[in-house]
Short mmCIF file of C-alpha atoms in Angstrom, two decimals:
data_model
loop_
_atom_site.label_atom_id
_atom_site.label_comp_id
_atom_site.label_asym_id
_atom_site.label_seq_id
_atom_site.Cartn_x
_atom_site.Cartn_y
_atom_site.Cartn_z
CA UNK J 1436 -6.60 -2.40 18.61
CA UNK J 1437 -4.29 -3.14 15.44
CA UNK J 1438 -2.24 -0.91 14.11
CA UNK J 1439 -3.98 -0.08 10.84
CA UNK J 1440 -1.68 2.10 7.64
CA UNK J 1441 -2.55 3.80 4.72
CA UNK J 1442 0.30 4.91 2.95
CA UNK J 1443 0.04 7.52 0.12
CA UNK J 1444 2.97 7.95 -2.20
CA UNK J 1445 3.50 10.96 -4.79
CA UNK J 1446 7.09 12.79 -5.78
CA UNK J 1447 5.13 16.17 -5.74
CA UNK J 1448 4.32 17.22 -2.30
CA UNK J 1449 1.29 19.39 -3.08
CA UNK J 1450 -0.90 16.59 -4.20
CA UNK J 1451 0.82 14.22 -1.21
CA UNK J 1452 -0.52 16.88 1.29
CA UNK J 1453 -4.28 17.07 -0.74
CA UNK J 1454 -4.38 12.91 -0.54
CA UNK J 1455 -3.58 12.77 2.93
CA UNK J 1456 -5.99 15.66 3.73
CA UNK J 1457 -8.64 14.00 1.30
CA UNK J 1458 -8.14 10.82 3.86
CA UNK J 1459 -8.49 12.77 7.29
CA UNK J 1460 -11.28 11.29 8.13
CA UNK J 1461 -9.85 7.88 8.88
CA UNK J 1462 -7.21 9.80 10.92
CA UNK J 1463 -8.67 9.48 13.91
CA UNK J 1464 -8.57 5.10 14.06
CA UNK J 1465 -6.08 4.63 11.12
CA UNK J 1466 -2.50 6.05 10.52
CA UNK J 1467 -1.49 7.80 7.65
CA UNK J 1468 2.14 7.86 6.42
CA UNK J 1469 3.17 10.41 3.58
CA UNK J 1470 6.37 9.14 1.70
CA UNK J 1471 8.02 11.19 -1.77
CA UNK J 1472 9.41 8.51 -3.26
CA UNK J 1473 8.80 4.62 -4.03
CA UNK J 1474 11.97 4.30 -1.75
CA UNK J 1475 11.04 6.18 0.71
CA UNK J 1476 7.75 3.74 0.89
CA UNK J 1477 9.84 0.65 0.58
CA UNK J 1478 11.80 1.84 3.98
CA UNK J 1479 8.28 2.75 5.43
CA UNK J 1480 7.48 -0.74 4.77
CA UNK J 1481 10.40 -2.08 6.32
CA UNK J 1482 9.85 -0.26 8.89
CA UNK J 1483 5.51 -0.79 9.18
CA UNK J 1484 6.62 -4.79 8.86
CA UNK J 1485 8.96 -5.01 11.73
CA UNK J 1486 6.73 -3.26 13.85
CA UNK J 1487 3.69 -6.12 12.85
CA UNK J 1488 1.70 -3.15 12.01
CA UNK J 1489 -0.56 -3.57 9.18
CA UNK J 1490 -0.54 -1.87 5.78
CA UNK J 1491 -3.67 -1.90 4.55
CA UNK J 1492 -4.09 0.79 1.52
CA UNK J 1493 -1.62 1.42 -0.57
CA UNK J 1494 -1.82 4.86 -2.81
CA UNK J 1495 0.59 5.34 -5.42
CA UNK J 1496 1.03 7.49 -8.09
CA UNK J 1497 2.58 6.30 -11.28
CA UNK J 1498 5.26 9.14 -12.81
CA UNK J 1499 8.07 9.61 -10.28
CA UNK J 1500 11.48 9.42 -10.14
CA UNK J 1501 13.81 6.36 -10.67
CA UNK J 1502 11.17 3.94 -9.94
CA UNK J 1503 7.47 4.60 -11.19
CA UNK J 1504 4.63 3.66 -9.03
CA UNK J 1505 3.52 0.95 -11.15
CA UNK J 1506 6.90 -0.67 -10.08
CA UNK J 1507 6.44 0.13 -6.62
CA UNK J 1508 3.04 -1.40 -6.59
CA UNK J 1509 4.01 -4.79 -8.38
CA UNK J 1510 7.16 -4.86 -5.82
CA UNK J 1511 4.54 -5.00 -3.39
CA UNK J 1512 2.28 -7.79 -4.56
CA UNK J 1513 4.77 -9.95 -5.30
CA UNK J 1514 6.23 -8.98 -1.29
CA UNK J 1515 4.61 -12.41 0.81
CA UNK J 1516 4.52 -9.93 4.04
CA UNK J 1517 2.00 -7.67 2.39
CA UNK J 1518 -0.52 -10.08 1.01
CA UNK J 1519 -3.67 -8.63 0.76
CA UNK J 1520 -2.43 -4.91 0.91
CA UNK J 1521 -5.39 -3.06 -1.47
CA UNK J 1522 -3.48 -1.19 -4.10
CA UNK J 1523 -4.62 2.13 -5.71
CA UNK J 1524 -2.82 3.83 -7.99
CA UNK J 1525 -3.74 7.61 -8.51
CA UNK J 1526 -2.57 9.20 -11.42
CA UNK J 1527 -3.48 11.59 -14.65
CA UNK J 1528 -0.36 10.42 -16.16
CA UNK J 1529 -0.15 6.64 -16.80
CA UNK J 1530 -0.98 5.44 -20.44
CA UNK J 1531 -2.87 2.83 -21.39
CA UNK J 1532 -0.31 -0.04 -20.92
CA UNK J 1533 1.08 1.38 -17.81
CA UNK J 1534 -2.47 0.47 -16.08
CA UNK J 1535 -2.94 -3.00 -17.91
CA UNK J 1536 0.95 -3.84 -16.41
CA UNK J 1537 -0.78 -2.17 -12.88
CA UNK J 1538 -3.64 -4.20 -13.00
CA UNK J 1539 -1.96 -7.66 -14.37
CA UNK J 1540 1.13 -7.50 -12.58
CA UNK J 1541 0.63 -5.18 -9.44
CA UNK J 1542 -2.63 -6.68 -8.60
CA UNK J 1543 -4.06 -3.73 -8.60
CA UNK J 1544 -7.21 -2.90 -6.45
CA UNK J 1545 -8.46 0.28 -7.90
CA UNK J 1546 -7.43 3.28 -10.62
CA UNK J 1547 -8.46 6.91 -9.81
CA UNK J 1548 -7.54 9.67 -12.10
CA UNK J 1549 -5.78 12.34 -11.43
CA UNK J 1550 -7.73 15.53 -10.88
CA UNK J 1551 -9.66 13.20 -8.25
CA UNK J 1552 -13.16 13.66 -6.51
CA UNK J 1553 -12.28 14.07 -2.84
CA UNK J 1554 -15.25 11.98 -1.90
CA UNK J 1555 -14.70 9.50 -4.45
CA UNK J 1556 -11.43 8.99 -3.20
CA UNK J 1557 -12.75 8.49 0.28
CA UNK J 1558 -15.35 5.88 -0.96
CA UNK J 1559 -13.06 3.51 -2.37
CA UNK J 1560 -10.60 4.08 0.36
CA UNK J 1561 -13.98 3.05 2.91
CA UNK J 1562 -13.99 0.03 0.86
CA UNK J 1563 -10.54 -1.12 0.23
CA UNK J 1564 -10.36 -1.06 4.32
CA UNK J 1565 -13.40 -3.02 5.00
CA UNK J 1566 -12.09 -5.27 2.13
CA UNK J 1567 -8.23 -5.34 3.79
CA UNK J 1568 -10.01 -5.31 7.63
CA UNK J 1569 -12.20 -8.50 6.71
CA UNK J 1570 -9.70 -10.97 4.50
CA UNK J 1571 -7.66 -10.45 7.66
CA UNK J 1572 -10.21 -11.53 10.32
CA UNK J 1573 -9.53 -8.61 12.36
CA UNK J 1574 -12.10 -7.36 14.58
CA UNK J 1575 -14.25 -5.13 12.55
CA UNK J 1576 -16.60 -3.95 15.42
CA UNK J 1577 -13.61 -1.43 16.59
CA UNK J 1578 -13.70 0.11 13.18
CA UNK J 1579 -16.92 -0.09 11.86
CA UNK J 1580 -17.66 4.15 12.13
CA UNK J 1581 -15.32 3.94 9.24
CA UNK J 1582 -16.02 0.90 7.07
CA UNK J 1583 -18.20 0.63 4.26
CA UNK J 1584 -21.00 -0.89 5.25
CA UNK J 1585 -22.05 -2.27 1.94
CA UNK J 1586 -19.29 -4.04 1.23
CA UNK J 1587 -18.96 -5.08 4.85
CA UNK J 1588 -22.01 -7.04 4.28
CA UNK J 1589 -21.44 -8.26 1.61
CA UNK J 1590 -18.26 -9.85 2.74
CA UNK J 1591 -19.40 -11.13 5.99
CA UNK J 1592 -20.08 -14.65 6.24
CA UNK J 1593 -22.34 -15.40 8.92
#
């Protein structure tokens, strides 16, 4: 089985610790790495890349310190060794041209707002995986409990 990462990244470690409890449920066939900072993530990275482990979702939140998730996200999708990473950036914070420079420049896969709906969040988490697990050609039968099956169908080409 590959080794499958969501990271979630937020300077305030109260709403870091909600994300990653909102996303338990993939615990149990994905990992998921809390980092406090956009560098901390970077070094995660790093790390994730020279391991060949795969970093699927990517959850950022815009407003924090020295460099803003927006920049973290863009650094990302302009990075070759995470193409197809699914970006979502969660935050109540970012104004109007923050998420046009998300969505132009960072690629960006999804925007959730800040209070978010637990299961909402989980939903488009279901499908950025399924979206990540099938652009890769990796074997979807060993995660398919947790895939969207929806948008697994609709990607599959048989």
């Amino acid at each position: 089985m590959e080794k499958i990462n969501i990271i979630c990244v937020d300077d305030e470690r109260e709403v870091l610790d909600a994300v990653v409890h909102d996303l338990d449920y993939f615990r149990d066939l994905f990992n998921i790495e809390a980092c406090e900072s956009a560098f901390e993530c970077l070094e995660l990275l790093e790390e994730l890349d020279a391991q060949q482990e795969h970093v699927a979702v990517l959850i950022s939140d815009h407003v924090m310190p020295e460099k803003s998730g927006v920049e973290l996200l863009t650094e990302v999708a302009l990075d070759n060794r995470f193409l197809g990473t699914k970006k979502l950036l969660l935050t109540g914070l970012a104004t109007q041209a923050d998420t046009i420079k998300a969505i132009n420049n960072a690629k960006l896969d999804n925007f959730l707002e800040k209070v978010w709906d637990p299961q909402e969040l989980l939903q488009t988490v279901k499908e950025l995986l399924t979206e990540y697990i099938v652009e890769k050609g990796l074997d979807y039968e060993e995660y398919i409990e947790k895939l969207d099956a929806p948008t697994l169908y609709r990607l599959i080409k048989y």
